[in-house]
PDB file of C-alpha atoms in Angstrom:
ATOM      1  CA  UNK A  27     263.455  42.799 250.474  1.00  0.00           C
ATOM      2  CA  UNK A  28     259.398  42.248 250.575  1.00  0.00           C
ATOM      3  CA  UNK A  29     258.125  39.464 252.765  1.00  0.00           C
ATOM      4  CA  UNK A  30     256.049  37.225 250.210  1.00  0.00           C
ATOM      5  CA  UNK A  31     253.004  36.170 252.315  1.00  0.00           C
ATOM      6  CA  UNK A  32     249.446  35.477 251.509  1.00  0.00           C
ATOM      7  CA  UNK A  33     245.889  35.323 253.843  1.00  0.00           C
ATOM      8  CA  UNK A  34     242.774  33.480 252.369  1.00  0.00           C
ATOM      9  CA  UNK A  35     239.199  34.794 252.624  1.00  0.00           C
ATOM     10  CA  UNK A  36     237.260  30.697 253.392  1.00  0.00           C
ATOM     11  CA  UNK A  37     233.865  31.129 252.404  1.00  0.00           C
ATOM     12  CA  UNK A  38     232.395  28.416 253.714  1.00  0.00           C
ATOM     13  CA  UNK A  39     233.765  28.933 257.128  1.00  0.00           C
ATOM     14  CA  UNK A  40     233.062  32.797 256.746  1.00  0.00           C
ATOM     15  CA  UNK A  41     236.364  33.392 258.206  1.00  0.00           C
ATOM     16  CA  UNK A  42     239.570  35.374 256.873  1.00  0.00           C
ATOM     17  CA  UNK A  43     242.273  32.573 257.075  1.00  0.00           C
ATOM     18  CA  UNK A  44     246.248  33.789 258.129  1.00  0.00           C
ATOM     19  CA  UNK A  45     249.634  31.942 257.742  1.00  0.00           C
ATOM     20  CA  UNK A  46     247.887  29.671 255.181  1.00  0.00           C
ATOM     21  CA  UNK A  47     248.875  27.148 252.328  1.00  0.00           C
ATOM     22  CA  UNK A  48     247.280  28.501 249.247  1.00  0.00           C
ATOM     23  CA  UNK A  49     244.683  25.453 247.525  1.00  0.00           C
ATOM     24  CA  UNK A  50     242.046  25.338 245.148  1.00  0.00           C
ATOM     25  CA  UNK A  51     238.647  25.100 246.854  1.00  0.00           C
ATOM     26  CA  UNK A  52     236.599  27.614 249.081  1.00  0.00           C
ATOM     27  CA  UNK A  53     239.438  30.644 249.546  1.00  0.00           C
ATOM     28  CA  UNK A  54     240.104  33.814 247.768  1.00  0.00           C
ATOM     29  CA  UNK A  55     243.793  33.990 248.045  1.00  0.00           C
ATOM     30  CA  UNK A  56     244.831  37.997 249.043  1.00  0.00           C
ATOM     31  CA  UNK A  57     248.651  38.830 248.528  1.00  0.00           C
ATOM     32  CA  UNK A  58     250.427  40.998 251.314  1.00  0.00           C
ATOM     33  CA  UNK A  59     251.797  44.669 249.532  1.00  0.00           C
ATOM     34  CA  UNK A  60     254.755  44.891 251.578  1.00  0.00           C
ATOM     35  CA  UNK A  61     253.684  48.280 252.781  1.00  0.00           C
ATOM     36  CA  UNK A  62     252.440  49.410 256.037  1.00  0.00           C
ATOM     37  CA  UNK A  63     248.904  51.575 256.886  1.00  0.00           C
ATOM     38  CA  UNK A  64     249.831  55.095 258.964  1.00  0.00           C
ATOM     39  CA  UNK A  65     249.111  52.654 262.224  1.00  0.00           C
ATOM     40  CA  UNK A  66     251.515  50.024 261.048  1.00  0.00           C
ATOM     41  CA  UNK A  67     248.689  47.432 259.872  1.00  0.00           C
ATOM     42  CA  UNK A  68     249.576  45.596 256.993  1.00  0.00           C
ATOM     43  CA  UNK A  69     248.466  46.078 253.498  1.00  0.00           C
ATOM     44  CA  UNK A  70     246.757  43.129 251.509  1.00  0.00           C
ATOM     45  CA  UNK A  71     245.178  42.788 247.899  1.00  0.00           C
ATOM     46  CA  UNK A  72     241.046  43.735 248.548  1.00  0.00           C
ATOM     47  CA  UNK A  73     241.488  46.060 251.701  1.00  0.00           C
ATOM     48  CA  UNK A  74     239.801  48.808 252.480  1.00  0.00           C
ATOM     49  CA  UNK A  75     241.644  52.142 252.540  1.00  0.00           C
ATOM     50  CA  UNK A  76     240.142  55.261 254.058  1.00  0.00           C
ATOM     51  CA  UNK A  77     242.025  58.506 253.180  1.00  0.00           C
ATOM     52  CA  UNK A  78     241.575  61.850 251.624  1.00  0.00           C
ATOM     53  CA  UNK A  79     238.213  61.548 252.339  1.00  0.00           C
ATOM     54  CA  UNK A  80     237.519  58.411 250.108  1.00  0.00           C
ATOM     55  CA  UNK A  81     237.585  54.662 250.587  1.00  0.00           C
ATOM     56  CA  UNK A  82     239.971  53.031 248.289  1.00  0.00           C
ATOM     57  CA  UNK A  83     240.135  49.507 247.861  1.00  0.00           C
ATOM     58  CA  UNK A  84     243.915  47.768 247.305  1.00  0.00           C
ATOM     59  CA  UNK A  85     244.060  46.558 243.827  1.00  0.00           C
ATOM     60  CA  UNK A  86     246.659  44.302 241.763  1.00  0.00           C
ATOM     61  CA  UNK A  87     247.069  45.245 238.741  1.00  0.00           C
ATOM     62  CA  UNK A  88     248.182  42.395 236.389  1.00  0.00           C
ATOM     63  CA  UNK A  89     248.767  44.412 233.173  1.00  0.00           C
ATOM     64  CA  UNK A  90     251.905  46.681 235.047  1.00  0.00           C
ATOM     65  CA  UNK A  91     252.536  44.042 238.136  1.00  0.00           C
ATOM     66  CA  UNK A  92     251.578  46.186 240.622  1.00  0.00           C
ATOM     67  CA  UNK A  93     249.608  46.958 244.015  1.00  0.00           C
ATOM     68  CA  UNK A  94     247.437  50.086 243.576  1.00  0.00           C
ATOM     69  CA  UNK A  95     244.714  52.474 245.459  1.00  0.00           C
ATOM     70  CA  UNK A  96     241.495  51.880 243.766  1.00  0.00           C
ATOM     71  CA  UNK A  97     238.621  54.727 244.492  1.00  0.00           C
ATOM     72  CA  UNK A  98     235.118  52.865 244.958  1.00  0.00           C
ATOM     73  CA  UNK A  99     232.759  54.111 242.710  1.00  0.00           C
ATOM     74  CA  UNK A 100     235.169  56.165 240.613  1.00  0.00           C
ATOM     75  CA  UNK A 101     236.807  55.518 236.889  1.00  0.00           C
ATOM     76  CA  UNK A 102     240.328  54.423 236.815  1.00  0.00           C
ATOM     77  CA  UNK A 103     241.665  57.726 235.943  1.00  0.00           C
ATOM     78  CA  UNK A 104     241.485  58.719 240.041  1.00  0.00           C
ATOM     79  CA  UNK A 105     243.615  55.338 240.647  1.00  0.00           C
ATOM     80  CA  UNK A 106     246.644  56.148 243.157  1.00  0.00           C
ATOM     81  CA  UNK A 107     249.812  54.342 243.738  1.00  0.00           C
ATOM     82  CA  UNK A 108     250.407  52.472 246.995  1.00  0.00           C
ATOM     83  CA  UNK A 109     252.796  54.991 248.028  1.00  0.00           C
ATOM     84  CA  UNK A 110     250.169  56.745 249.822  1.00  0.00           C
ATOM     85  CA  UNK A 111     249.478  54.048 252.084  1.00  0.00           C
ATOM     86  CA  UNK A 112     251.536  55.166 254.868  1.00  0.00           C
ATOM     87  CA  UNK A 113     249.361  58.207 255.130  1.00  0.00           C
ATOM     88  CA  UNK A 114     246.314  56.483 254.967  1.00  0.00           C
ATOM     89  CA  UNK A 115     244.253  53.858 257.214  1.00  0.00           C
ATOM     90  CA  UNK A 116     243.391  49.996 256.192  1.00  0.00           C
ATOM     91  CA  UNK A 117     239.790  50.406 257.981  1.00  0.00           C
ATOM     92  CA  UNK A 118     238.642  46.435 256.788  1.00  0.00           C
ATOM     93  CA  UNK A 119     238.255  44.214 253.633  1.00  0.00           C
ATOM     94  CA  UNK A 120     235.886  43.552 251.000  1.00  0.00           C
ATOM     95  CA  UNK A 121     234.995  40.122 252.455  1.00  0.00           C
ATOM     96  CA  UNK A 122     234.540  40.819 256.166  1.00  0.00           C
ATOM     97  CA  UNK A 123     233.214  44.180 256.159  1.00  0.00           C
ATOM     98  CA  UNK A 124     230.985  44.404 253.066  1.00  0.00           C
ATOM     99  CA  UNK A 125     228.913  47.068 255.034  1.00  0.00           C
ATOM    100  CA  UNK A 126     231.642  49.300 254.077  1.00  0.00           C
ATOM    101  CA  UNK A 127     230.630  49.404 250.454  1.00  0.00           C
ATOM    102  CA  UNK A 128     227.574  49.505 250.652  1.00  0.00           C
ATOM    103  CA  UNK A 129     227.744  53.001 252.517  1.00  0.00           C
ATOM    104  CA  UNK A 130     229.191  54.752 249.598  1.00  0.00           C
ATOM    105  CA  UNK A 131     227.613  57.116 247.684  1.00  0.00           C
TER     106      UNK A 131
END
């Protein structure tokens, strides 16, 4: 069974937010995958994935209920599913490492 647990990006503070009660207000609310990074880090919605020489982004995906690898810059067609993750490495998020994006291509 999947631990249900969620961590909160506070923009005011400018601070990623762990263990937290989910309200309305200053947070982007970020939903743990369950699944584990090839060095054991955990998985949430809006990381940063670096593997097969790409950064991916972890994406839920409302219309089929489900976590998935999201290619920056690319179509959905290249979209992987999360089962990957174990071979790949959570380098950051969108929120505290932005400089990550912005070195793509």
């Amino acid at each position: 069974m999947r631990e249900i647990k969620f961590r909160a990006w506070h923009s005011t503070m400018g601070k990623m937010l762990y263990d937290v009660t989910i309200t309305r207000g200053h947070t982007d609310a970020m939903q743990f995958t369950g699944l584990l990074d090839k060095n054991g880090k955990e998985g949430y919605e809006n990381d940063l994935v670096m593997g097969g020489g790409k950064l991916w982004r972890i994406h839920w995906q409302a219309e089929e209920a489900r976590f998935l690898l999201m290619p920056e810059g690319e179509n959905q067609s290249s979209w992987q599913f999360m089962d990957m993750l174990d071979s790949y490495e959570v380098v950051g998020n969108r929120f505290e490492n932005p400089e990550l994006l912005q070195e793509q291509p």
